[in-house]
PDB file of N, CA, C and O in Angstrom:
ATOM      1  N   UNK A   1     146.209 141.849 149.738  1.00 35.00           N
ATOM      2  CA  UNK A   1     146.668 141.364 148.451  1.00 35.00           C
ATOM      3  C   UNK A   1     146.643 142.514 147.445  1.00 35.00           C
ATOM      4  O   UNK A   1     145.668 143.221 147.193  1.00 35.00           O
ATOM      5  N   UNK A   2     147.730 142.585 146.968  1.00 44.00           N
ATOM      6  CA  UNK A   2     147.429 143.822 145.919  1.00 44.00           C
ATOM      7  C   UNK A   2     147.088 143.040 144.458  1.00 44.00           C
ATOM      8  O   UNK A   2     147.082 141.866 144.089  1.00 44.00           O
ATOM      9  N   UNK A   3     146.782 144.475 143.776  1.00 55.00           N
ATOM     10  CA  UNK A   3     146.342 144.067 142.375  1.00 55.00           C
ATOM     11  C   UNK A   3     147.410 143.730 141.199  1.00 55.00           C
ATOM     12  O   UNK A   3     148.625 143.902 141.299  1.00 55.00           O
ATOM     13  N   UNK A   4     146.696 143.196 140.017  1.00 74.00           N
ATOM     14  CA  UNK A   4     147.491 143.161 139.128  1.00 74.00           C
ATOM     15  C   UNK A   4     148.528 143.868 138.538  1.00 74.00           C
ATOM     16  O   UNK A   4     149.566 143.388 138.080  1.00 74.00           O
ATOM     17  N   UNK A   5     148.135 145.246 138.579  1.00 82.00           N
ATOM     18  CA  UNK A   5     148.967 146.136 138.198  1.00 82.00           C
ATOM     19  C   UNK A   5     150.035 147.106 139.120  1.00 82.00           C
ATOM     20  O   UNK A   5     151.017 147.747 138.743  1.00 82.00           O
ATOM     21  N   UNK A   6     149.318 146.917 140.762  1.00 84.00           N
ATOM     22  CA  UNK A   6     150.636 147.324 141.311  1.00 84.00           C
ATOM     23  C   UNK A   6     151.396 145.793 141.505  1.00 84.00           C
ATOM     24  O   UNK A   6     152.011 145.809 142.571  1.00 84.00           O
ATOM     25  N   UNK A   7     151.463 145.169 141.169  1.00 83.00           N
ATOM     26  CA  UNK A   7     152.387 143.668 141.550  1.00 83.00           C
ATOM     27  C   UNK A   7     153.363 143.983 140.573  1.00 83.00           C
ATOM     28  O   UNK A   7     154.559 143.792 140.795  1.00 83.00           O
ATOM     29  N   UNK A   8     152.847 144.557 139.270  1.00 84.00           N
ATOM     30  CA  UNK A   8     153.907 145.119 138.318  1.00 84.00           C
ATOM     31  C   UNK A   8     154.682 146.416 138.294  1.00 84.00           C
ATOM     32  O   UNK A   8     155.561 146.811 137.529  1.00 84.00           O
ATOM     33  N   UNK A   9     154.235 146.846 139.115  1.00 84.00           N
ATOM     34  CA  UNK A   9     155.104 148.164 139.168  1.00 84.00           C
ATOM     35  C   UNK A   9     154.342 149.220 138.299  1.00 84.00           C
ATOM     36  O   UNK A   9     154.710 150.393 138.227  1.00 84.00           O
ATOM     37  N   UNK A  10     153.171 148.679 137.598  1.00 85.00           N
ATOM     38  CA  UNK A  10     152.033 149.714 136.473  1.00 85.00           C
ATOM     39  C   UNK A  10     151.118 150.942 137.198  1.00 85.00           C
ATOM     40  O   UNK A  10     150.977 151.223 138.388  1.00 85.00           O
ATOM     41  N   UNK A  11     150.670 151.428 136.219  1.00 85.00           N
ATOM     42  CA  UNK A  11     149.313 152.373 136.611  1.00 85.00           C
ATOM     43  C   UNK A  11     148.123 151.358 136.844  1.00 85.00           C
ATOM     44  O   UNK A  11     148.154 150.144 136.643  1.00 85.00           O
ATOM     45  N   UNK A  12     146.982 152.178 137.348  1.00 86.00           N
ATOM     46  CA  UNK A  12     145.892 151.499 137.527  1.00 86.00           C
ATOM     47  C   UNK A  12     145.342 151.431 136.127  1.00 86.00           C
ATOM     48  O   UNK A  12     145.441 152.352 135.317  1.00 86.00           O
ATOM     49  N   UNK A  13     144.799 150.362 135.916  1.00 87.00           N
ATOM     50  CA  UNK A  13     143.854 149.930 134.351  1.00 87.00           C
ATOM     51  C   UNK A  13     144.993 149.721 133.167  1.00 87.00           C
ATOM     52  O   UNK A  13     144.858 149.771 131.945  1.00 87.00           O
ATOM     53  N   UNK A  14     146.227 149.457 134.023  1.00 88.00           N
ATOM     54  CA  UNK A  14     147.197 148.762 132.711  1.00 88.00           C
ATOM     55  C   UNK A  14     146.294 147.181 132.744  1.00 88.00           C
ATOM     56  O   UNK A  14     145.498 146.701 133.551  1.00 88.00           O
ATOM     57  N   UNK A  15     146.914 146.665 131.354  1.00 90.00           N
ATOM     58  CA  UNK A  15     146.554 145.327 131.021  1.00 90.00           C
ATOM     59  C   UNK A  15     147.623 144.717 131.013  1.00 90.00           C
ATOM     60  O   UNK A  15     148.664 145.159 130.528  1.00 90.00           O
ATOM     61  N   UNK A  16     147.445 143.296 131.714  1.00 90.00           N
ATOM     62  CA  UNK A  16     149.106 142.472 131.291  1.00 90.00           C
ATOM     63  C   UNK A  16     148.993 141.826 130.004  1.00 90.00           C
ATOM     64  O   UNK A  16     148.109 141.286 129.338  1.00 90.00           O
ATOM     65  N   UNK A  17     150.740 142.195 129.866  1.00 93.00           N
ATOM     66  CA  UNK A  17     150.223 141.469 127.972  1.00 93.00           C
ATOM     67  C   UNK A  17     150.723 140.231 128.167  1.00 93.00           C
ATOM     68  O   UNK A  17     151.514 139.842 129.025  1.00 93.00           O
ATOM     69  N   UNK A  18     149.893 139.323 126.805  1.00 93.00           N
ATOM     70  CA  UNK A  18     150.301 137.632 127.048  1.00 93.00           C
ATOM     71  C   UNK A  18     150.741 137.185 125.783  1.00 93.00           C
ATOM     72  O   UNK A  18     150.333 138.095 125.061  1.00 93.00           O
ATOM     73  N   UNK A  19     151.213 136.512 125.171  1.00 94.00           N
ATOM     74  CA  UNK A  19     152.398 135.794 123.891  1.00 94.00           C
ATOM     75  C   UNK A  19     151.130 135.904 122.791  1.00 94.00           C
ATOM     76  O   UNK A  19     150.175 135.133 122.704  1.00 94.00           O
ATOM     77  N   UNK A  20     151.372 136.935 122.088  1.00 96.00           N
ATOM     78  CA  UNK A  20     150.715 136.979 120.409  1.00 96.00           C
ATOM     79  C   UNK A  20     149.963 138.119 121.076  1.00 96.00           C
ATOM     80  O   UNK A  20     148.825 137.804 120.727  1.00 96.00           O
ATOM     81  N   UNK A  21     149.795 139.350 121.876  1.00 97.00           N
ATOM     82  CA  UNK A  21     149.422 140.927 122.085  1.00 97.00           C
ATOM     83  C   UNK A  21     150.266 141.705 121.205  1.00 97.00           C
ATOM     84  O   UNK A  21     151.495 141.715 121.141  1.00 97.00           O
ATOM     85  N   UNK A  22     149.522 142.270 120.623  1.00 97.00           N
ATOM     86  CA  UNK A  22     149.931 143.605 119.774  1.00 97.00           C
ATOM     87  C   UNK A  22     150.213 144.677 120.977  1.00 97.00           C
ATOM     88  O   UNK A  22     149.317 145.296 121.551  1.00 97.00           O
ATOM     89  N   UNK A  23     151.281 144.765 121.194  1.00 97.00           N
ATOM     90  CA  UNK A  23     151.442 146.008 122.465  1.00 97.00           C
ATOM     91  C   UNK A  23     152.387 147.516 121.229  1.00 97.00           C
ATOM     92  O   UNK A  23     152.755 147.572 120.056  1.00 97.00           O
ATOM     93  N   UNK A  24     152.393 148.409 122.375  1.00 95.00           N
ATOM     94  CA  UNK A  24     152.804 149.258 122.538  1.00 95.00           C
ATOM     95  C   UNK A  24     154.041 149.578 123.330  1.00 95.00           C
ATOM     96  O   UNK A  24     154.057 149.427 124.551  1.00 95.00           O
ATOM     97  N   UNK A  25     155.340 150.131 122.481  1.00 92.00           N
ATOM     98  CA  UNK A  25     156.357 150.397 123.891  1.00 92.00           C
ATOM     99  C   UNK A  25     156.801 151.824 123.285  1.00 92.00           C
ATOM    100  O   UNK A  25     157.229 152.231 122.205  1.00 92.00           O
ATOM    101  N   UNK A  26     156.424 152.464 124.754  1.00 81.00           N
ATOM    102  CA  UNK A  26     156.895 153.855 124.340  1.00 81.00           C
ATOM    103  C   UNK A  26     158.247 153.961 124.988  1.00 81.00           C
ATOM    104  O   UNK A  26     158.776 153.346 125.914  1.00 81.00           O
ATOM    105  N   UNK A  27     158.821 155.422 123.817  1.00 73.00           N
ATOM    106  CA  UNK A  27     160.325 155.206 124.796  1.00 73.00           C
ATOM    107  C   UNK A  27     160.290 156.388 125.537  1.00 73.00           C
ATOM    108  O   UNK A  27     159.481 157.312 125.457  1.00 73.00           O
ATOM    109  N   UNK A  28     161.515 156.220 126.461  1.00 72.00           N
ATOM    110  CA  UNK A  28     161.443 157.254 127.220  1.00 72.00           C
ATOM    111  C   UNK A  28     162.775 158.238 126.791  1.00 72.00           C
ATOM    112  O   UNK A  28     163.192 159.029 127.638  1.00 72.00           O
ATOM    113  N   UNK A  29     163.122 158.199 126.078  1.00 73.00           N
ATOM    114  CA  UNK A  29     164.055 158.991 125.363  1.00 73.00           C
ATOM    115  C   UNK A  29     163.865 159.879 124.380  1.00 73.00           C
ATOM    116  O   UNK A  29     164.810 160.573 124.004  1.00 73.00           O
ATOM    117  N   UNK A  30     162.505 160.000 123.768  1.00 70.00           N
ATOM    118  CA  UNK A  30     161.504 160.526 122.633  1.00 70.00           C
ATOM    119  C   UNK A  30     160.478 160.672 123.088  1.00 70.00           C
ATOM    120  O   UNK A  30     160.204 160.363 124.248  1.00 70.00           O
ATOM    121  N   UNK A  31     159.562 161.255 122.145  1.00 79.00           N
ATOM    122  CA  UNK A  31     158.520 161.286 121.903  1.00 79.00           C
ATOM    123  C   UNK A  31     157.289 160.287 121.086  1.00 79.00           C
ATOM    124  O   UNK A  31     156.061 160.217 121.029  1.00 79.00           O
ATOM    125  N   UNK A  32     158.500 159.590 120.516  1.00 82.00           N
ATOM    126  CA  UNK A  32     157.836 158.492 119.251  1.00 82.00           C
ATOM    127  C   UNK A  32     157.584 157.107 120.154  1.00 82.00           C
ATOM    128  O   UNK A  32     158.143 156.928 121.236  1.00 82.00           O
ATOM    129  N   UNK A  33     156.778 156.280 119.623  1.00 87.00           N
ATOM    130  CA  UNK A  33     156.387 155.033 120.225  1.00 87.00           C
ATOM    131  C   UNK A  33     156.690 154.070 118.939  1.00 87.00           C
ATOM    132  O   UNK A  33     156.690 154.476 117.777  1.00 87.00           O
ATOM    133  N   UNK A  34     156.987 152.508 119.409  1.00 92.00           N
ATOM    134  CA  UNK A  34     157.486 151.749 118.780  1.00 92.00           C
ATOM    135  C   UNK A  34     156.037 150.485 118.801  1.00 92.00           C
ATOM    136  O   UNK A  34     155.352 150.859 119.753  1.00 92.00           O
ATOM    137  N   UNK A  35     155.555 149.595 118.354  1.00 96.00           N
ATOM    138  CA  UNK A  35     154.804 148.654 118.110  1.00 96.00           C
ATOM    139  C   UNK A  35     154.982 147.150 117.749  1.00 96.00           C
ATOM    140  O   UNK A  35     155.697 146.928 116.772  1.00 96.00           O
ATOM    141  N   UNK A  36     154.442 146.100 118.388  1.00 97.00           N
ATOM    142  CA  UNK A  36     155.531 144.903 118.442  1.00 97.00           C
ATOM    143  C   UNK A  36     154.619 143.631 118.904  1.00 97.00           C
ATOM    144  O   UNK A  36     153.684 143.713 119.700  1.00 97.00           O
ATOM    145  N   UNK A  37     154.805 143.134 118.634  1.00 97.00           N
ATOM    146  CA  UNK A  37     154.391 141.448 119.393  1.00 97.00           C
ATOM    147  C   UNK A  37     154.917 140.504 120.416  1.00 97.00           C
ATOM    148  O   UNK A  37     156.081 140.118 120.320  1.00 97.00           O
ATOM    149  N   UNK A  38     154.227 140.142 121.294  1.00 96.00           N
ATOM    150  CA  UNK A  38     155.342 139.923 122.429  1.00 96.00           C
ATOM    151  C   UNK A  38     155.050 137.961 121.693  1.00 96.00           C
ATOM    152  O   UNK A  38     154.188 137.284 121.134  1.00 96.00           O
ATOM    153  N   UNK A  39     156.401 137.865 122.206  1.00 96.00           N
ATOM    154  CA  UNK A  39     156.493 136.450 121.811  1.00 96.00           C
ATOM    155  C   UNK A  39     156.813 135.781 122.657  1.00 96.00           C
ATOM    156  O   UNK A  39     157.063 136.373 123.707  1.00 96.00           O
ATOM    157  N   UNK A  40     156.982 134.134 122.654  1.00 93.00           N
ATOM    158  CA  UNK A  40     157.432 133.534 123.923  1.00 93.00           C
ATOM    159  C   UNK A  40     158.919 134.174 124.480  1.00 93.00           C
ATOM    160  O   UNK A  40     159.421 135.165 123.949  1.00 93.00           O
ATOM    161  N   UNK A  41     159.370 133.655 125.311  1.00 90.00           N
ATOM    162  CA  UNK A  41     160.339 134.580 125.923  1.00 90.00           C
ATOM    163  C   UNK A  41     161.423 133.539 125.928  1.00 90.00           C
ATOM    164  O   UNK A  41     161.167 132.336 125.888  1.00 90.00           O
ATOM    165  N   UNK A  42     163.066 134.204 125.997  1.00 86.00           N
ATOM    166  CA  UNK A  42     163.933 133.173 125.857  1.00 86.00           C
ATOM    167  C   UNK A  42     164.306 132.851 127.164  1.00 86.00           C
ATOM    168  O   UNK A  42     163.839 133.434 128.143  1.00 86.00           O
ATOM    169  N   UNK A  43     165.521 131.514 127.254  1.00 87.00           N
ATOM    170  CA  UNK A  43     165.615 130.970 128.114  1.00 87.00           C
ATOM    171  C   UNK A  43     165.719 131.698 129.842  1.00 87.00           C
ATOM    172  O   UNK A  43     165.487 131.277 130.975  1.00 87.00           O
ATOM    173  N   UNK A  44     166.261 133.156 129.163  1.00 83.00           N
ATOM    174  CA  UNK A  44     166.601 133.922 130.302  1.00 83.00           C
ATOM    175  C   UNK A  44     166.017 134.746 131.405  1.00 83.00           C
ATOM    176  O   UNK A  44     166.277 135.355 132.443  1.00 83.00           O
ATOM    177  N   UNK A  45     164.801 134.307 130.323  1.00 86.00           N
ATOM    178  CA  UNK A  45     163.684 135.684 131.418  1.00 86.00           C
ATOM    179  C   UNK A  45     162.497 134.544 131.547  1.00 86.00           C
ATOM    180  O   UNK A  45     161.661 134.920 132.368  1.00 86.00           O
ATOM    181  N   UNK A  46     162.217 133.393 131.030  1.00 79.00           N
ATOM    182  CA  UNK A  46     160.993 133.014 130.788  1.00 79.00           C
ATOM    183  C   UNK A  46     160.942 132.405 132.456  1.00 79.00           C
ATOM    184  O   UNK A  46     160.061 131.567 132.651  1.00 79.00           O
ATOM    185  N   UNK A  47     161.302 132.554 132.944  1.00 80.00           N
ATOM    186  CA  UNK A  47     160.947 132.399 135.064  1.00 80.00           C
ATOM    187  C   UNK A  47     160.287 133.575 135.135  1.00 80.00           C
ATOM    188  O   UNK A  47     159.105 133.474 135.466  1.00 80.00           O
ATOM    189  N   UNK A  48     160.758 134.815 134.893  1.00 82.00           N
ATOM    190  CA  UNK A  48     160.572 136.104 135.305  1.00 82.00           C
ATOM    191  C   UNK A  48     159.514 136.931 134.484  1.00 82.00           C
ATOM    192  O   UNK A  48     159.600 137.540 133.418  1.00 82.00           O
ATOM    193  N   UNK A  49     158.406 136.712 135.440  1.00 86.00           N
ATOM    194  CA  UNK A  49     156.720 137.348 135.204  1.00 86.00           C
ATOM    195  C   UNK A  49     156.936 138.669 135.032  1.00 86.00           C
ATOM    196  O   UNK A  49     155.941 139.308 134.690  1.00 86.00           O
ATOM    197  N   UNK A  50     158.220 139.428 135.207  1.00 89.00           N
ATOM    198  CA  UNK A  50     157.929 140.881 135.389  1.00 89.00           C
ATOM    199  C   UNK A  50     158.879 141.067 134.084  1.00 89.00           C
ATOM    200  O   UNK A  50     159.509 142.086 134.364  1.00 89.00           O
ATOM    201  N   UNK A  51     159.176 140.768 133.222  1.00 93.00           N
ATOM    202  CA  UNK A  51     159.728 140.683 131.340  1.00 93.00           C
ATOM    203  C   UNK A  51     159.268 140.469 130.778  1.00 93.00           C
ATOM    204  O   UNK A  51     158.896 139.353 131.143  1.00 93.00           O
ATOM    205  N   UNK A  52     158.667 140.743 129.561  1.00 94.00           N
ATOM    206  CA  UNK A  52     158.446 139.943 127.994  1.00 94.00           C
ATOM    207  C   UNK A  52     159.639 140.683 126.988  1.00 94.00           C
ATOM    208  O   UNK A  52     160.334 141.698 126.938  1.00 94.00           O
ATOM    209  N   UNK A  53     159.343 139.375 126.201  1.00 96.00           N
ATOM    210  CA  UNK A  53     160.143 139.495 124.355  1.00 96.00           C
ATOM    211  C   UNK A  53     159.479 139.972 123.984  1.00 96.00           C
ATOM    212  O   UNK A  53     158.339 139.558 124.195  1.00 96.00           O
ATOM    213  N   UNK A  54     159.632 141.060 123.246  1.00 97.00           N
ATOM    214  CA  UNK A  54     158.770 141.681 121.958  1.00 97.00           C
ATOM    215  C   UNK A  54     159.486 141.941 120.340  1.00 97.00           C
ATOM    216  O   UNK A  54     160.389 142.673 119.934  1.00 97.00           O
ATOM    217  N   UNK A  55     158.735 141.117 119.802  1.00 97.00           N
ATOM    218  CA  UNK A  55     159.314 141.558 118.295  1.00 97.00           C
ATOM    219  C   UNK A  55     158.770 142.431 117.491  1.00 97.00           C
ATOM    220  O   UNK A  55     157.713 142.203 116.902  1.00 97.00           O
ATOM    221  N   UNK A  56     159.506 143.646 117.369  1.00 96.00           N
ATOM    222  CA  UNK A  56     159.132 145.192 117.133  1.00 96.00           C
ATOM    223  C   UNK A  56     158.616 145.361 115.592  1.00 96.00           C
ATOM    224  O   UNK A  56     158.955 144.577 114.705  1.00 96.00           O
ATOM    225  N   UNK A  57     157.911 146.278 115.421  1.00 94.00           N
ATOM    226  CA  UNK A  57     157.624 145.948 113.527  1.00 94.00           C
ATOM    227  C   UNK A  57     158.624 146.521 113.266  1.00 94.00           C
ATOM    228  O   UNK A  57     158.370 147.342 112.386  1.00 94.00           O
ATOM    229  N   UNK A  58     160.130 146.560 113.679  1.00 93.00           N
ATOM    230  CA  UNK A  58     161.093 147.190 112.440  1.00 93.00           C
ATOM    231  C   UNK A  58     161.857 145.613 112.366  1.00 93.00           C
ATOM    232  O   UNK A  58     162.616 145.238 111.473  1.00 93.00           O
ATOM    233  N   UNK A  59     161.539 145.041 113.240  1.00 96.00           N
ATOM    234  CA  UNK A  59     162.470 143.344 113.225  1.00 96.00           C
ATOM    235  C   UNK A  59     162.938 142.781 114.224  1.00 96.00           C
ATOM    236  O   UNK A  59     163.087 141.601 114.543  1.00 96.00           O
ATOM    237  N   UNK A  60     163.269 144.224 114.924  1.00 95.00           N
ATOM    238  CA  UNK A  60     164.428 143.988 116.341  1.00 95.00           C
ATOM    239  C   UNK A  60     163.396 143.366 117.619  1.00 95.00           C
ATOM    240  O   UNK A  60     162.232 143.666 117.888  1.00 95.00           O
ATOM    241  N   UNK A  61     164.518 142.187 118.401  1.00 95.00           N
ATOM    242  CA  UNK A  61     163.546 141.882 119.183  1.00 95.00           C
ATOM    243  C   UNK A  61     164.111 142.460 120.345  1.00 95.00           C
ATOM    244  O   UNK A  61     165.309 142.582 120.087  1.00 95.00           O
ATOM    245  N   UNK A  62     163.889 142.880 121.483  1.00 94.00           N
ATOM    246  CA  UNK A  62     163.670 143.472 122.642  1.00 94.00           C
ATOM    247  C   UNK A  62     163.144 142.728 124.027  1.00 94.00           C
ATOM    248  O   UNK A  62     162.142 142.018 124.099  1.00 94.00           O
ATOM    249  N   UNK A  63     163.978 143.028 125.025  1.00 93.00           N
ATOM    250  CA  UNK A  63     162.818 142.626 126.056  1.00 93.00           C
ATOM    251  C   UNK A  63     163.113 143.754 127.116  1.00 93.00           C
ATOM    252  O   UNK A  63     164.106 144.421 127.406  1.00 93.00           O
ATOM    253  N   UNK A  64     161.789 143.673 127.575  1.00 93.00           N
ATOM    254  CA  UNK A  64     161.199 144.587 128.237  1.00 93.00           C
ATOM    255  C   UNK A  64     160.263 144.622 129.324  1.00 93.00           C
ATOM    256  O   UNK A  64     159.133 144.160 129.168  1.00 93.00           O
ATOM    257  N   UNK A  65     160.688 145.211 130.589  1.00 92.00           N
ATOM    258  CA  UNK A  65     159.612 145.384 131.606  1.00 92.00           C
ATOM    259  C   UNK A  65     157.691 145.403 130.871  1.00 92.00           C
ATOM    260  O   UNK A  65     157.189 145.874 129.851  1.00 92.00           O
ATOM    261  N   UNK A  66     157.156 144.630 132.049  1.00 93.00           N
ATOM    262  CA  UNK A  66     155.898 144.201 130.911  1.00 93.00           C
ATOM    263  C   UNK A  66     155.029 145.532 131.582  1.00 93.00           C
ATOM    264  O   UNK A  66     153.869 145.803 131.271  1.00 93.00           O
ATOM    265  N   UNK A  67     155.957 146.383 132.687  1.00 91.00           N
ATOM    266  CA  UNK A  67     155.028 147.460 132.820  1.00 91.00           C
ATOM    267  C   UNK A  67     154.789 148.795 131.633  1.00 91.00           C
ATOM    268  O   UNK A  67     153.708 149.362 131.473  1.00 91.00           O
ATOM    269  N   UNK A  68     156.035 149.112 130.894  1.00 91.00           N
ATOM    270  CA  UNK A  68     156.212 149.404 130.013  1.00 91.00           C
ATOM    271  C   UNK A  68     155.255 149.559 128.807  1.00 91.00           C
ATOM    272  O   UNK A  68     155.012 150.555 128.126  1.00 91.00           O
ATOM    273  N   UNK A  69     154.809 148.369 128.738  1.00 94.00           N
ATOM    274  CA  UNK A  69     153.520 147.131 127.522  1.00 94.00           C
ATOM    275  C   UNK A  69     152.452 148.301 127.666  1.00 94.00           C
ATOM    276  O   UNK A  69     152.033 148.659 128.767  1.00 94.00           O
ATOM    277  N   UNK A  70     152.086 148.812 126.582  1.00 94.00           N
ATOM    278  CA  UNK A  70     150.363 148.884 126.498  1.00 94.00           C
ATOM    279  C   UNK A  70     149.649 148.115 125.558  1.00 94.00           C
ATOM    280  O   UNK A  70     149.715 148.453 124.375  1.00 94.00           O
ATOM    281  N   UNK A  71     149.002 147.173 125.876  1.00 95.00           N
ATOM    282  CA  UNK A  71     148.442 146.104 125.127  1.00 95.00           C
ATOM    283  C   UNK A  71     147.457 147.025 124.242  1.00 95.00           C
ATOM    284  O   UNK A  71     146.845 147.952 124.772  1.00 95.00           O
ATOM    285  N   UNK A  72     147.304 146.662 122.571  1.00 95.00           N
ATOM    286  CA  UNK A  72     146.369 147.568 121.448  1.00 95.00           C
ATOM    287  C   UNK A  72     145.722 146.457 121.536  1.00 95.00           C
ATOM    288  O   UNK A  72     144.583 146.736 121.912  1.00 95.00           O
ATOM    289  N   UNK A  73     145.871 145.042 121.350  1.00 95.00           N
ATOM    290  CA  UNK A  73     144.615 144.163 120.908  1.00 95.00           C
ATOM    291  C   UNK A  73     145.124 143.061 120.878  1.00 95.00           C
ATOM    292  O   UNK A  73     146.117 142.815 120.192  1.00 95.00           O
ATOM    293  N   UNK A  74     144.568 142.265 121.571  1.00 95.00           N
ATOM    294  CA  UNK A  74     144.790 140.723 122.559  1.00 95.00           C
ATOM    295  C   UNK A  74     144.807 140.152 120.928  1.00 95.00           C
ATOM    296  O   UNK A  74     144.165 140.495 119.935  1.00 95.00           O
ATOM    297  N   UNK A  75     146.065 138.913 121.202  1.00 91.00           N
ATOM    298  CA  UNK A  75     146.530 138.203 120.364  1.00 91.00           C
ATOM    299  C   UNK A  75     144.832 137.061 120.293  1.00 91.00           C
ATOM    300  O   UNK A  75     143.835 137.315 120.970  1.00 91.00           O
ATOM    301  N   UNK A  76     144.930 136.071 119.476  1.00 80.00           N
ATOM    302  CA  UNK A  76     144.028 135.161 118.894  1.00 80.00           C
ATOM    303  C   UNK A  76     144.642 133.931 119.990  1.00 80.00           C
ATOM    304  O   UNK A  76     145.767 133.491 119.754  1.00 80.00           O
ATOM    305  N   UNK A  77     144.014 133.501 120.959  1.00 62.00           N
ATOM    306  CA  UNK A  77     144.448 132.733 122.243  1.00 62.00           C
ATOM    307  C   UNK A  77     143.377 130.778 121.446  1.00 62.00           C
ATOM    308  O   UNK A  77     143.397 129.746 122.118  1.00 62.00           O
TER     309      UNK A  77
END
């Protein structure tokens, strides 16, 4: 059985993020990193464990491989 994080395609000691995580998405086109909230997910991905929605602090929402995600600080569950 593998672990959490190779099931995702992650490094070892990634965290999976869950609906109201303050994550992290860095890009791979820069150097700069973007910051965001993952939210419930829309009709299209919400089957698919390996996506989240994230709504970015500039507004834009996004979705994104959740290997991508570096969780800063677990939402209020």
């Amino acid at each position: 059985m593998s672990s959490n994080y190779e099931m995702f395609g992650a490094e070892e000691g990634w965290e999976h993020p869950n609906v109201g995580d303050l994550v992290e998405v860095a890009s791979k086109s820069s150097l700069k990193t973007e910051v965001g909230v993952v939210v419930e997910p829309n009709e299209y991905i919400k089957n698919d464990h390996l996506w989240a929605q994230v709504l970015l602090n500039n507004g834009k929402m996004k979705v994104l491989p959740k290997r991508e995600l570096t969780v800063i600080q677990r939402g209020e569950g």
